[in-house]
Short mmCIF file of C-alpha atoms and ligand atoms in Angstrom, two decimals:
data_model
loop_
_atom_site.label_atom_id
_atom_site.label_comp_id
_atom_site.label_asym_id
_atom_site.label_seq_id
_atom_site.Cartn_x
_atom_site.Cartn_y
_atom_site.Cartn_z
CA UNK A 1 241.62 42.81 104.58
CA UNK A 2 240.03 41.91 101.19
CA UNK A 3 237.36 44.54 99.17
CA UNK A 4 234.79 42.03 99.22
CA UNK A 5 234.72 43.01 103.23
CA UNK A 6 233.79 46.76 102.28
CA UNK A 7 230.38 47.34 103.41
CA UNK A 8 228.02 50.94 102.01
CA UNK A 9 225.86 52.61 104.57
CA UNK A 10 223.58 54.78 102.67
CA UNK A 11 222.30 57.08 105.10
CA UNK A 12 218.50 57.89 104.92
CA UNK A 13 218.04 59.93 107.61
CA UNK A 14 216.61 62.77 105.99
CA UNK A 15 214.35 61.11 104.12
CA UNK A 16 213.05 57.84 105.47
CA UNK A 17 213.60 59.05 109.00
CA UNK A 18 212.31 62.54 109.04
CA UNK A 19 208.77 61.32 106.56
CA UNK A 20 208.12 59.53 110.26
CA UNK A 21 209.11 61.82 112.94
CA UNK A 22 206.06 63.51 114.49
CA UNK A 23 207.65 66.82 114.74
CA UNK A 24 207.86 68.85 111.02
CA UNK A 25 211.55 70.28 111.03
CA UNK A 26 212.20 73.86 109.21
CA UNK A 27 214.13 73.58 106.10
CA UNK A 28 217.13 75.42 108.53
CA UNK A 29 217.21 72.75 111.16
CA UNK A 30 217.30 69.95 108.10
CA UNK A 31 220.29 71.93 106.88
CA UNK A 32 222.25 71.59 110.24
CA UNK A 33 221.48 68.18 110.64
CA UNK A 34 223.29 67.79 106.91
CA UNK A 35 225.73 69.62 108.32
CA UNK A 36 226.49 67.15 111.39
CA UNK A 37 226.73 64.35 108.68
CA UNK A 38 229.38 65.74 106.72
CA UNK A 39 232.55 64.48 109.35
CA UNK A 40 230.84 61.23 109.55
CA UNK A 41 232.14 59.74 106.33
CA UNK A 42 228.97 58.77 104.99
CA UNK A 43 229.07 59.12 101.18
CA UNK A 44 225.80 57.70 99.94
CA UNK A 45 223.20 60.22 101.99
CA UNK A 46 219.11 60.12 100.38
CA UNK A 47 218.30 63.38 101.09
CA UNK A 48 214.98 64.49 99.97
CA UNK A 49 211.78 63.45 98.41
CA UNK A 50 210.15 64.34 95.37
CA UNK A 51 206.94 62.84 96.38
CA UNK A 52 203.37 64.90 96.43
CA UNK A 53 203.70 67.34 99.33
CA UNK A 54 200.49 66.33 100.87
CA UNK A 55 201.25 63.09 100.87
CA UNK A 56 204.76 63.68 102.94
CA UNK A 57 204.59 67.06 104.31
CA UNK A 58 208.00 66.59 106.24
CA UNK A 59 209.55 66.77 102.76
CA UNK A 60 207.39 69.44 100.98
CA UNK A 61 210.56 71.77 100.72
CA UNK A 62 212.73 69.66 98.91
CA UNK A 63 213.57 72.62 96.57
CA UNK A 64 214.47 75.31 99.50
CA UNK A 65 216.04 72.39 100.74
CA UNK A 66 217.97 71.52 97.90
CA UNK A 67 218.91 75.28 97.10
CA UNK A 68 220.51 75.93 100.49
CA UNK A 69 222.57 72.34 101.41
CA UNK A 70 226.13 72.14 100.44
CA UNK A 71 227.64 69.09 99.35
CA UNK A 72 231.04 67.69 101.07
CA UNK A 73 233.57 66.42 98.81
CA UNK A 74 232.74 62.69 97.66
CA UNK A 75 229.11 62.35 98.69
CA UNK A 76 226.61 60.87 96.18
CA UNK A 77 223.00 62.31 97.16
CA UNK A 78 219.48 60.47 96.02
CA UNK A 79 216.30 61.58 95.99
CA UNK A 80 212.56 59.49 96.43
CA UNK A 81 211.33 59.82 92.83
CA UNK A 82 208.06 58.34 91.93
CA UNK A 83 206.68 59.15 88.99
CA UNK A 84 206.68 61.79 85.83
CA UNK A 85 206.13 64.59 88.03
CA UNK A 86 208.64 63.80 90.32
CA UNK A 87 211.00 63.53 87.22
CA UNK A 88 210.45 66.60 86.33
CA UNK A 89 211.27 68.62 90.01
CA UNK A 90 214.28 65.58 90.08
CA UNK A 91 215.77 66.68 86.65
CA UNK A 92 215.63 71.06 87.95
CA UNK A 93 218.04 69.70 90.94
CA UNK A 94 221.55 69.43 89.86
CA UNK A 95 222.86 67.86 93.23
CA UNK A 96 220.57 64.78 93.23
CA UNK A 97 223.00 62.09 91.18
CA UNK A 98 220.85 59.33 91.78
CA UNK A 99 217.04 58.73 91.57
CA UNK A 100 215.60 56.20 93.84
CA UNK A 101 212.13 54.82 92.53
CA UNK A 102 210.17 52.98 95.04
CA UNK A 103 207.27 50.54 94.89
CA UNK A 104 205.99 47.40 96.68
CA UNK A 105 206.19 43.97 95.89
CA UNK A 106 202.55 43.67 97.79
CA UNK A 107 199.48 45.45 95.97
CA UNK A 108 197.81 46.24 99.03
CA UNK A 109 200.79 48.28 100.21
CA UNK A 110 201.56 49.78 96.76
CA UNK A 111 197.80 50.83 96.40
CA UNK A 112 197.77 52.40 99.45
CA UNK A 113 201.49 54.14 99.60
CA UNK A 114 200.87 55.37 96.38
CA UNK A 115 197.86 54.81 94.89
CA UNK A 116 198.69 52.57 91.93
CA UNK A 117 198.79 48.54 91.21
CA UNK A 118 201.97 47.65 91.00
CA UNK A 119 201.77 46.92 87.30
CA UNK A 120 201.10 51.27 87.29
CA UNK A 121 204.17 51.44 89.54
CA UNK A 122 206.35 49.20 86.92
CA UNK A 123 204.88 52.09 84.54
CA UNK A 124 205.99 54.51 86.04
CA UNK A 125 209.18 52.92 86.35
CA UNK A 126 209.97 53.39 83.03
CA UNK A 127 208.72 56.46 82.81
CA UNK A 128 211.57 57.71 85.46
CA UNK A 129 214.56 55.99 84.26
CA UNK A 130 213.99 57.40 81.16
CA UNK A 131 213.68 60.85 82.41
CA UNK A 132 216.90 59.77 84.54
CA UNK A 133 218.81 58.56 81.36
CA UNK A 134 217.68 61.84 79.49
CA UNK A 135 218.77 64.23 82.92
CA UNK A 136 221.99 61.76 83.24
CA UNK A 137 221.36 60.76 86.02
CA UNK A 138 221.65 57.26 87.82
CA UNK A 139 218.62 55.10 89.11
CA UNK A 140 218.27 52.50 91.98
CA UNK A 141 214.67 50.86 93.00
CA UNK A 142 213.29 50.08 96.23
CA UNK A 143 210.98 47.30 96.67
CA UNK A 144 209.01 47.98 99.85
CA UNK A 145 207.47 45.08 101.96
CA UNK A 146 209.95 42.62 100.60
CA UNK A 147 209.95 40.17 103.95
CA UNK A 148 206.01 41.16 105.43
CA UNK A 149 202.93 43.40 104.09
CA UNK A 150 201.30 45.26 106.83
CA UNK A 151 198.19 44.25 105.07
CA UNK A 152 198.69 41.05 103.59
CA UNK A 153 201.12 39.00 105.73
CA UNK A 154 204.09 37.75 104.82
CA UNK A 155 205.00 38.73 101.04
CA UNK A 156 206.11 35.59 98.94
CA UNK A 157 209.83 35.56 97.57
CA UNK A 158 208.25 34.70 94.22
CA UNK A 159 206.62 38.14 94.26
CA UNK A 160 209.48 40.18 95.19
CA UNK A 161 211.85 38.16 92.89
CA UNK A 162 209.16 39.14 89.66
CA UNK A 163 209.31 42.97 90.76
CA UNK A 164 212.79 43.06 90.89
CA UNK A 165 213.68 40.66 87.62
CA UNK A 166 211.01 43.64 85.85
CA UNK A 167 212.79 46.32 87.53
CA UNK A 168 216.35 45.08 86.57
CA UNK A 169 215.19 44.78 83.02
CA UNK A 170 213.56 48.19 82.82
CA UNK A 171 217.18 48.98 83.78
CA UNK A 172 217.63 49.23 87.43
CA UNK A 173 220.63 47.50 88.35
CA UNK A 174 220.35 48.73 91.89
CA UNK A 175 217.95 47.33 94.08
CA UNK A 176 217.06 47.66 97.67
CA UNK A 177 214.51 45.39 99.41
CA UNK A 178 213.25 47.18 102.81
CA UNK A 179 211.69 45.46 105.21
CA UNK A 180 208.90 48.03 105.80
CA UNK A 181 207.60 47.24 109.02
CA UNK A 182 210.93 45.54 110.76
CA UNK A 183 208.63 42.08 111.03
CA UNK A 184 211.79 40.12 109.09
CA UNK A 185 214.33 37.61 110.26
CA UNK A 186 217.96 36.60 109.02
CA UNK A 187 216.77 33.07 108.34
CA UNK A 188 214.18 35.07 105.47
CA UNK A 189 216.51 37.51 104.79
CA UNK A 190 219.02 34.44 104.02
CA UNK A 191 216.11 32.71 101.71
CA UNK A 192 215.37 36.25 100.24
CA UNK A 193 218.76 37.20 99.08
CA UNK A 194 219.60 33.71 97.59
CA UNK A 195 216.81 33.58 95.81
CA UNK A 196 217.45 37.63 94.08
CA UNK A 197 220.94 36.56 93.65
CA UNK A 198 220.23 33.16 91.79
CA UNK A 199 217.42 35.44 89.57
CA UNK A 200 219.29 38.39 88.93
CA UNK A 201 223.38 37.60 89.63
CA UNK A 202 224.48 41.30 87.72
CA UNK A 203 222.28 43.31 90.02
CA UNK A 204 223.68 45.09 93.00
CA UNK A 205 221.55 44.24 95.54
CA UNK A 206 221.10 46.32 98.82
CA UNK A 207 218.90 45.76 102.06
CA UNK A 208 216.56 48.07 104.04
CA UNK A 209 215.65 47.26 107.51
CA UNK A 210 213.30 49.14 110.10
CA UNK A 211 214.02 47.85 113.16
CA UNK A 212 210.56 47.40 114.99
CA UNK A 213 210.95 44.62 116.38
CA UNK A 214 215.01 45.20 117.47
CA UNK A 215 215.54 42.63 114.92
CA UNK A 216 217.29 44.77 111.85
CA UNK A 217 221.52 44.45 113.09
CA UNK A 218 221.15 40.29 112.89
CA UNK A 219 219.02 40.62 109.72
CA UNK A 220 221.31 42.97 108.10
CA UNK A 221 224.75 40.19 109.38
CA UNK A 222 222.44 37.61 107.93
CA UNK A 223 222.39 39.78 104.81
CA UNK A 224 225.62 40.86 104.92
CA UNK A 225 226.90 36.82 105.28
CA UNK A 226 225.16 36.25 101.36
CA UNK A 227 227.03 38.58 100.51
CA UNK A 228 225.00 41.98 100.45
CA UNK A 229 227.70 45.20 100.62
CA UNK A 230 224.89 47.93 100.71
CA UNK A 231 222.69 48.81 103.62
CA UNK A 232 220.26 52.25 104.50
CA UNK A 233 220.23 53.23 107.91
CA UNK A 234 219.08 56.50 109.74
CA UNK A 235 221.02 58.45 111.86
CA UNK A 236 219.89 57.70 115.67
CA UNK A 237 217.54 55.26 114.54
CA UNK A 238 214.94 58.37 113.71
CA UNK A 239 211.66 57.91 112.19
CA UNK A 240 208.72 56.31 112.96
CA UNK A 241 205.67 57.81 114.93
CA UNK A 242 205.86 57.74 118.54
CA UNK A 243 202.13 58.01 119.18
CA UNK A 244 201.14 55.08 116.78
CA UNK A 245 202.68 52.11 118.46
CA UNK A 246 205.21 49.76 116.61
CA UNK A 247 205.86 52.61 113.93
CA UNK A 248 209.47 52.41 114.44
CA UNK A 249 212.17 53.82 112.20
CA UNK A 250 215.01 52.36 110.57
CA UNK A 251 218.25 50.70 112.67
CA UNK A 252 220.44 53.75 113.37
CA UNK A 253 223.50 53.91 111.07
CA UNK A 254 225.77 53.42 113.48
CA UNK A 255 224.50 50.93 114.89
CA UNK A 256 225.06 49.04 112.09
CA UNK A 257 228.93 50.31 111.60
CA UNK A 258 229.56 49.57 114.79
CA UNK A 259 228.81 45.98 114.37
CA UNK A 260 229.46 45.78 110.56
CA UNK A 261 233.43 47.08 112.10
CA UNK A 262 233.11 44.46 115.14
CA UNK A 263 232.64 41.76 112.84
CA UNK A 264 235.47 42.81 110.88
CA UNK A 265 233.66 44.21 108.22
CA UNK A 266 235.07 48.08 106.55
CA UNK A 267 232.79 50.95 106.84
CA UNK A 268 234.79 53.59 106.33
CA UNK A 269 232.51 55.61 109.15
CA UNK A 270 233.94 57.95 112.19
CA UNK A 271 231.54 56.44 114.77
CA UNK A 272 231.99 59.38 116.82
CA UNK A 273 231.05 61.77 114.53
CA UNK A 274 228.42 59.51 113.66
CA UNK A 275 227.36 59.71 117.19
CA UNK A 276 227.57 63.29 117.41
CA UNK A 277 225.28 63.76 114.41
CA UNK A 278 222.54 61.21 115.62
CA UNK A 279 222.67 63.66 119.30
CA UNK A 280 221.80 66.29 116.77
CA UNK A 281 219.03 64.29 115.13
CA UNK A 282 217.91 63.51 118.59
CA UNK A 283 217.76 67.36 119.80
CA UNK A 284 216.06 68.39 116.32
CA UNK A 285 213.52 65.94 116.43
CA UNK A 286 212.44 66.80 120.22
CA UNK A 287 212.60 63.37 121.20
CA UNK A 288 214.68 60.31 122.89
CA UNK A 289 216.26 58.15 119.65
CA UNK A 290 216.35 54.53 119.84
CA UNK A 291 219.99 54.51 118.32
CA UNK A 292 222.20 52.39 121.10
CA UNK A 293 225.71 53.24 120.16
CA UNK A 294 225.43 56.72 120.29
CA UNK A 295 224.84 56.24 123.95
CA UNK A 296 227.83 54.88 124.67
CA UNK A 297 229.83 57.61 123.66
CA UNK A 298 227.79 59.94 126.09
CA UNK A 299 228.65 57.53 128.90
CA UNK A 300 232.13 57.59 127.45
CA UNK A 301 232.84 61.38 128.24
CA UNK A 302 231.63 61.23 131.30
CA UNK A 303 234.09 58.97 132.37
CA UNK A 304 233.14 57.17 135.06
CA UNK A 305 232.68 53.63 137.70
N1 COA B 1 204.87 65.78 93.38
C1 COA B 1 204.37 67.01 93.18
N2 COA B 1 203.46 66.89 92.94
C2 COA B 1 202.89 65.86 92.34
C3 COA B 1 203.28 64.45 92.22
C4 COA B 1 204.98 64.89 92.67
N3 COA B 1 205.91 64.05 92.93
N4 COA B 1 202.88 63.35 91.63
C5 COA B 1 201.52 64.18 91.79
N5 COA B 1 201.32 65.21 91.39
C6 COA B 1 200.26 66.59 91.80
C7 COA B 1 200.09 66.18 90.34
O1 COA B 1 200.69 67.58 89.43
C8 COA B 1 198.51 66.73 90.46
O2 COA B 1 197.99 68.08 90.15
P1 COA B 1 196.99 68.76 90.10
O3 COA B 1 195.66 67.93 90.62
O4 COA B 1 197.18 70.24 90.97
O5 COA B 1 196.84 68.49 88.52
C9 COA B 1 198.24 65.60 91.83
O6 COA B 1 199.16 65.53 92.48
C10 COA B 1 197.61 64.64 91.59
O7 COA B 1 198.43 63.86 90.88
P2 COA B 1 197.90 61.89 90.48
O8 COA B 1 198.81 61.87 89.34
O9 COA B 1 196.61 61.73 90.63
O10 COA B 1 199.07 61.73 92.08
P3 COA B 1 198.42 60.88 93.27
O11 COA B 1 197.86 62.29 94.16
O12 COA B 1 198.01 59.67 93.08
O13 COA B 1 199.70 61.24 93.87
C11 COA B 1 202.27 59.71 94.44
C12 COA B 1 200.44 59.36 93.60
C13 COA B 1 202.95 58.77 94.06
C14 COA B 1 202.50 61.57 93.69
C15 COA B 1 201.64 60.11 95.32
O14 COA B 1 201.04 58.47 96.17
C16 COA B 1 202.83 60.28 96.68
O15 COA B 1 203.68 60.84 96.64
N6 COA B 1 203.01 59.32 97.62
C17 COA B 1 204.32 59.02 98.29
C18 COA B 1 204.11 58.19 99.18
C19 COA B 1 205.68 57.84 99.96
O16 COA B 1 206.70 59.07 99.33
N7 COA B 1 205.39 56.94 100.54
C20 COA B 1 206.65 56.67 101.57
C21 COA B 1 208.11 56.60 100.81
S1 COA B 1 208.14 54.51 101.04
ZN1 ZN B 2 211.68 52.64 104.91
#
C-alpha cells in the first residue's frame, strides 16, 4: 500500500470530548482514560487545555493532570493554548509537544467562545506562535465554525480561506478545520478542501468533525477522497451535553478508524483496544456513548446467534 493511504487520527477526547461532558471527571479518572488509550496505537493526542479555568471547568486541572500523566513511547501530545497567559502555562509543561491555537472563522462565534474579534485572535495567534518558538514547541491552528456558525449560519468559504491564510503566514503550517456544530455535508467538505488546497498548497490540512447529524463519517471520507490525511476524533464519541438537544460530540475515533480501514486506508490502530478504551470512557462519563463500532466488540464477546 502506498504511504499516501496512511491516515493519522488525532485523539481529542481528553480535551474536546471531556470539555463538553456534563460529569466533571477527577484528575485520577482522566489519567485512567489516558492509560486506556495507551494500547490503541493512537500517537497524536490532545490531552488538555490551557484556557481560562472558568471558561472550561472540566479542564481546570490541566497542570495536575500533566503532573501525573505518563507519555507512551511515540506519542505526541498537544494542548489548546488560546492566548499569552495560556502560553506561559504551556511553557511550564514540557510534555506538551504541540500547542494548538484556535479561533473561529465566524466573528460571532469567536466573540462567544473567546471574547475577542477575529482580528484580535489573530494577534493572539502571533503571541502564541512566538512563545512556542521560544519554548521549542510546534504549533497547529484550528479554525472553528469552518462550515456553519450557530449564530451566523453557513460560513463563506472565502472567510475560512482568509483566516487560514493569515494563520499560515504567522507560521501555522498544520491547520485543522472544525465543523463545530456538525452541520457540514460531503459537498461542503470537498468545496472547502479544494479552496484551501488551492490557496495553501504547502499547508498540512486536517479536519475536525462533530457528529451532530450523523454525517461525520461521510464528511471524513469525502475529505480523505480529496487527499486529507489528518482527522480528529473523540474516543467513544465523547462530548456534547446530554441535556442540550443537538449538542453532540466529535465523531468516535474508533468509528473513523473502522471506516478508513474498510475503505483501504491505513490507520495503524488496534480497533479492539480502541473499543476497550471507549468502554472505559463510557464508564467514566457515566452515560451511554454514541460510538457504534465499540458495540460490535461487545457483541463479539457474547458470541451468538
Ligand atoms: N489561563 C488561565 N487564566 C487566564 C487565561 C488562561 N489561558 N487567560 C486569561 N486568564 C486570566 C487572566 O490572567 C485574568 O486574570 P486576572 O483577572 O486575575 O488578572 C483573567 O483571566 C481575564 O483575562 P482576559 O485576558 O480578559 O481573558 P478573558 O477572561 O477574556 O478570557 C480566554 C479569554 C480566551 C482565555 C477565555 O475566553 C477562554 O479560555 N476561552 C476558552 C474557550 C474554549 O476553550 N472553548 C472551547 C474550545 S473551542
Ligand atoms: Zn470540536
